[in-house]
CSV table of N, CA and C in Angstrom, one decimal:
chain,number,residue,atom,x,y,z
A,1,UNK,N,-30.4,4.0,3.0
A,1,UNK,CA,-30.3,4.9,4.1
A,1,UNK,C,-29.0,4.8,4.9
A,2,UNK,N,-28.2,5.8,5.2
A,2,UNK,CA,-27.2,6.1,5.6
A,2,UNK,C,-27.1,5.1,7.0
A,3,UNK,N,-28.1,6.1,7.5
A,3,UNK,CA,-27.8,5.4,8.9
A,3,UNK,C,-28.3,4.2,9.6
A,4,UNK,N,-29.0,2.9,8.5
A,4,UNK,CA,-29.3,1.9,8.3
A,4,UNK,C,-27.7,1.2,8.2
A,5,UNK,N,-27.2,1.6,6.9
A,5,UNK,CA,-26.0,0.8,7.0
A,5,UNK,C,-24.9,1.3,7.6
A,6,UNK,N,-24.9,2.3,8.3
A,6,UNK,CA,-24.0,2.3,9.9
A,6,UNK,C,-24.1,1.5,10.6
A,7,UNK,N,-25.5,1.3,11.0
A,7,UNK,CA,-25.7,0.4,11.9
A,7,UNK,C,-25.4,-1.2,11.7
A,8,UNK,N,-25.7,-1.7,10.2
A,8,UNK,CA,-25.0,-2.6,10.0
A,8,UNK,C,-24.1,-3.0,10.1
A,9,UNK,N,-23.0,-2.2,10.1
A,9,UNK,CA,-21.7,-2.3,9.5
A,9,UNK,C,-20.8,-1.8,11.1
A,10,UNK,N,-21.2,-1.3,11.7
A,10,UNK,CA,-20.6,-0.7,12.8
A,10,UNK,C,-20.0,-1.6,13.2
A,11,UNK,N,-20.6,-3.2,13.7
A,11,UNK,CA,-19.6,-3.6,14.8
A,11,UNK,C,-18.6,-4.0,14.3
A,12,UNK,N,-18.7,-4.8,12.8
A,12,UNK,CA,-17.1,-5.2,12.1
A,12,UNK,C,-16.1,-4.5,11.9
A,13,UNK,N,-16.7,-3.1,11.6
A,13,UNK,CA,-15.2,-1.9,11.6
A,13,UNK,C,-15.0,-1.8,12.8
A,14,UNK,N,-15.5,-1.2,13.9
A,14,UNK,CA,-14.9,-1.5,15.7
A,14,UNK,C,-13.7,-2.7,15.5
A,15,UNK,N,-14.4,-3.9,15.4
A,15,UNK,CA,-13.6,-4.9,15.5
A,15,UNK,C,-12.6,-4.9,14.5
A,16,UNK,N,-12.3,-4.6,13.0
A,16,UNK,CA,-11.2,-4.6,12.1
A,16,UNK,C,-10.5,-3.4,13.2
A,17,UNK,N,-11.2,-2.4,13.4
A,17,UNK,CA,-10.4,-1.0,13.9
A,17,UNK,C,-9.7,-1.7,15.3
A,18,UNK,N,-10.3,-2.7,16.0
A,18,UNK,CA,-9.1,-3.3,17.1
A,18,UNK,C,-8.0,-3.6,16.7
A,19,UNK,N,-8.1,-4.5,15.6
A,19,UNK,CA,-6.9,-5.4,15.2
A,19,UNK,C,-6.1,-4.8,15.3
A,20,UNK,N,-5.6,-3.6,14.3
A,20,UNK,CA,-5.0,-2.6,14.1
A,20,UNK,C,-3.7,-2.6,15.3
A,21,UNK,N,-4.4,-2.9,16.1
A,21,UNK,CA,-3.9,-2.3,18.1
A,21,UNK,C,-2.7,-3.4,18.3
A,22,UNK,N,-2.9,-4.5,17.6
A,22,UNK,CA,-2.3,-6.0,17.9
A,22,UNK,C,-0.4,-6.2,17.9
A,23,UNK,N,0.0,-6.4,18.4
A,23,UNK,CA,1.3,-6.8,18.3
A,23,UNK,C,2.2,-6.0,19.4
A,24,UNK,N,3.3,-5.7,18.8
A,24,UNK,CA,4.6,-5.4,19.5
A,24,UNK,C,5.0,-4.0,19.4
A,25,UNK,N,4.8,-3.1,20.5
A,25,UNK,CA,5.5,-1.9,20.3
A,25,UNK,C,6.1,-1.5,21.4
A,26,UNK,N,7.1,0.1,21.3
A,26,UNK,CA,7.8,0.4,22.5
A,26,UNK,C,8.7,1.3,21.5
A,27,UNK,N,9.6,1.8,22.3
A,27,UNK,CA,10.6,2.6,22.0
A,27,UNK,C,12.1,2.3,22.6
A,28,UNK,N,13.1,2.8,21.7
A,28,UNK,CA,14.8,2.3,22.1
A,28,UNK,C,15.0,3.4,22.0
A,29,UNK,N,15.6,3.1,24.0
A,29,UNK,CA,16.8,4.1,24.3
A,29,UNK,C,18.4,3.6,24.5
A,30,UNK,N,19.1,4.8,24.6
A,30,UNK,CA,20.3,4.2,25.0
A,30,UNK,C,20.8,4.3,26.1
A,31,UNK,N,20.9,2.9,26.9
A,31,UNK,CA,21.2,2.9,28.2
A,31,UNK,C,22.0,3.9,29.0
A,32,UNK,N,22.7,4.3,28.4
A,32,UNK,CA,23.7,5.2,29.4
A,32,UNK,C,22.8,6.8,28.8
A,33,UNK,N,23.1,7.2,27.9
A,33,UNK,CA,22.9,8.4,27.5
A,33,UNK,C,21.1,8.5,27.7
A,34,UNK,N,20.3,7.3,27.7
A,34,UNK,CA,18.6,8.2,27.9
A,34,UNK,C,18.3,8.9,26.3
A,35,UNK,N,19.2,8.8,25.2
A,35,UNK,CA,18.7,9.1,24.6
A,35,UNK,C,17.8,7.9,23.0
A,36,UNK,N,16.6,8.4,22.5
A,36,UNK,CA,16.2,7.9,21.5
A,36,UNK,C,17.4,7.4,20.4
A,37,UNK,N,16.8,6.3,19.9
A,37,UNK,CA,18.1,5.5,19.0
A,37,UNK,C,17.0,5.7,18.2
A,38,UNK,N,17.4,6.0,16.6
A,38,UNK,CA,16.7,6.4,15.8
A,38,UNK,C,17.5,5.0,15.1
A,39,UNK,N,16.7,3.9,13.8
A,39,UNK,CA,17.6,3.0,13.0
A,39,UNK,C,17.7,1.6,13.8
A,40,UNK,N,17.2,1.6,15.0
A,40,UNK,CA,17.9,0.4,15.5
A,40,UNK,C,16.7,-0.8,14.9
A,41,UNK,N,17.3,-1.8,14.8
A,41,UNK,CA,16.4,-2.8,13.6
A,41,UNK,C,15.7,-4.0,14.9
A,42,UNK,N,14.4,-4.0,15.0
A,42,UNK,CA,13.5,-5.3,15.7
A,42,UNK,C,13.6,-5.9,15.1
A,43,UNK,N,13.9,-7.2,15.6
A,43,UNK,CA,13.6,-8.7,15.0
A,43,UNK,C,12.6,-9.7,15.8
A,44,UNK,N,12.1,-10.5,15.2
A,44,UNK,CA,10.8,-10.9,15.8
A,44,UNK,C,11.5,-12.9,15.5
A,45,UNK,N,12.0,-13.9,16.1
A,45,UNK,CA,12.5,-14.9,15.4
A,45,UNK,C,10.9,-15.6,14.6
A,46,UNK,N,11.4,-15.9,13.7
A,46,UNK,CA,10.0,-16.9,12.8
A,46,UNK,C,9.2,-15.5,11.6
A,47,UNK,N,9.8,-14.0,12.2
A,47,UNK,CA,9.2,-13.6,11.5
A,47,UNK,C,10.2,-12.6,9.9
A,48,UNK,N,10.0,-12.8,9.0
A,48,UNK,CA,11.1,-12.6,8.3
A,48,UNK,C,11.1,-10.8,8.2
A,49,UNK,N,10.3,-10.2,8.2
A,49,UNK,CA,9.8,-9.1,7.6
A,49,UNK,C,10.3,-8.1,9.5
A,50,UNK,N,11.3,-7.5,9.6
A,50,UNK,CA,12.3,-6.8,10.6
A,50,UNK,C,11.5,-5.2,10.1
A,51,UNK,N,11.4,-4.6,12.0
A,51,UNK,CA,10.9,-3.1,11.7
A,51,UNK,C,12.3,-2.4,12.0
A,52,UNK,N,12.2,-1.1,11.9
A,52,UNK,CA,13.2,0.3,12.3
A,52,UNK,C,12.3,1.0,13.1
A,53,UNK,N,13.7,1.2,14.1
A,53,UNK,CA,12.8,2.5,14.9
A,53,UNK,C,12.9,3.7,14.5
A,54,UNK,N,11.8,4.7,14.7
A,54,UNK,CA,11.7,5.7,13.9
A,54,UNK,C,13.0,7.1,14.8
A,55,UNK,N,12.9,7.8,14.1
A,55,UNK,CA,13.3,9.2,14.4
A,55,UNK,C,13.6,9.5,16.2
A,56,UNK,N,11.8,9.1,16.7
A,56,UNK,CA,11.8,9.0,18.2
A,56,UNK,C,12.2,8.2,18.9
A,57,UNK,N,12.5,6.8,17.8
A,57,UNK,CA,13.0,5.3,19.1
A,57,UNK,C,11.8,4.7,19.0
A,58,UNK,N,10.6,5.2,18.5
A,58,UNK,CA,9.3,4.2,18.7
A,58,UNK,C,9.3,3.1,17.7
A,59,UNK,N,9.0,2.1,17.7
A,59,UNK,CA,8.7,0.7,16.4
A,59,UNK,C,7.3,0.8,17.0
A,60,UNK,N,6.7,0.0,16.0
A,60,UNK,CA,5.2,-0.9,16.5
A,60,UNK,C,5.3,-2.2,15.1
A,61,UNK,N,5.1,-3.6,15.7
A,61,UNK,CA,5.1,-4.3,14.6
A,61,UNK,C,3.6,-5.2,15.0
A,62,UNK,N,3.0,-4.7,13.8
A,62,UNK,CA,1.7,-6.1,14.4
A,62,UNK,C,1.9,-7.2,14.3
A,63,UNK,N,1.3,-8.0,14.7
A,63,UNK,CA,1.6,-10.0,15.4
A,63,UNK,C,0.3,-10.2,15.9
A,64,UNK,N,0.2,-11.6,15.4
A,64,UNK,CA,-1.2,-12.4,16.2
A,64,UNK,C,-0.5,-12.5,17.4
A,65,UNK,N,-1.5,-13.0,17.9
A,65,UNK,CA,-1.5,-13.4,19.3
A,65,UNK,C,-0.5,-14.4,19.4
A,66,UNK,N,0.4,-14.6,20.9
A,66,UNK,CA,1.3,-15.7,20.7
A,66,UNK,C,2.4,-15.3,21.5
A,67,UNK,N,3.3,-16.0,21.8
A,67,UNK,CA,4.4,-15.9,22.6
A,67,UNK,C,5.9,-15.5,21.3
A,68,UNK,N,6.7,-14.8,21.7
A,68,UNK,CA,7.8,-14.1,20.6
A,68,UNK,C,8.8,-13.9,21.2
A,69,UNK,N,10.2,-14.3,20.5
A,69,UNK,CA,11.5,-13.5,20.7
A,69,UNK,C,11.5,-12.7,20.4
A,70,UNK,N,12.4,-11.8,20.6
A,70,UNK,CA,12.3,-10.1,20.1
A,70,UNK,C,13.6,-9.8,20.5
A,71,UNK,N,14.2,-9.0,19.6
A,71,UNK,CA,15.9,-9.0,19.8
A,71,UNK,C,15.6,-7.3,19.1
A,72,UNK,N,16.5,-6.5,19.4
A,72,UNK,CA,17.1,-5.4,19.1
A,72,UNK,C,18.6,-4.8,18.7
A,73,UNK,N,18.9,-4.8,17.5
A,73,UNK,CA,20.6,-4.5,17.1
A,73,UNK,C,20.5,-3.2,16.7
């Protein structure tokens, strides 16, 4: 029955579907001009694997929980 194992199953996908939410996001501008930097590289120290910001300036990198440097070039 369908809606037997919805009910089962519901609260672990909720909770996987949080995780998802976890870590480090934001967008880069450029201080004088206000404008989106498209390319600019996040670094996270301890973590090897570096995001790009997109097109808009937005990144998002997931991360457990925890305290992080975070540098922007």
């Amino acid at each position: 029955d369908l809606q037997k194992h919805w009910n089962e199953n519901k609260a672990p996908l909720v909770a996987f579907l949080t995780q998802v939410f976890r870590g480090v996001r934001g967008f880069v501008f450029d201080d004088e001009t206000k404008s989106a930097i498209s390319g600019a590289v996040i670094s996270i120290d301890g973590v090897e694997h570096n995001v790009v910001s997109s097109r808009d300036g937005d990144f998002f990198r997931l991360l457990s929980s925890g305290v992080y440097n975070v540098s922007v070039t």
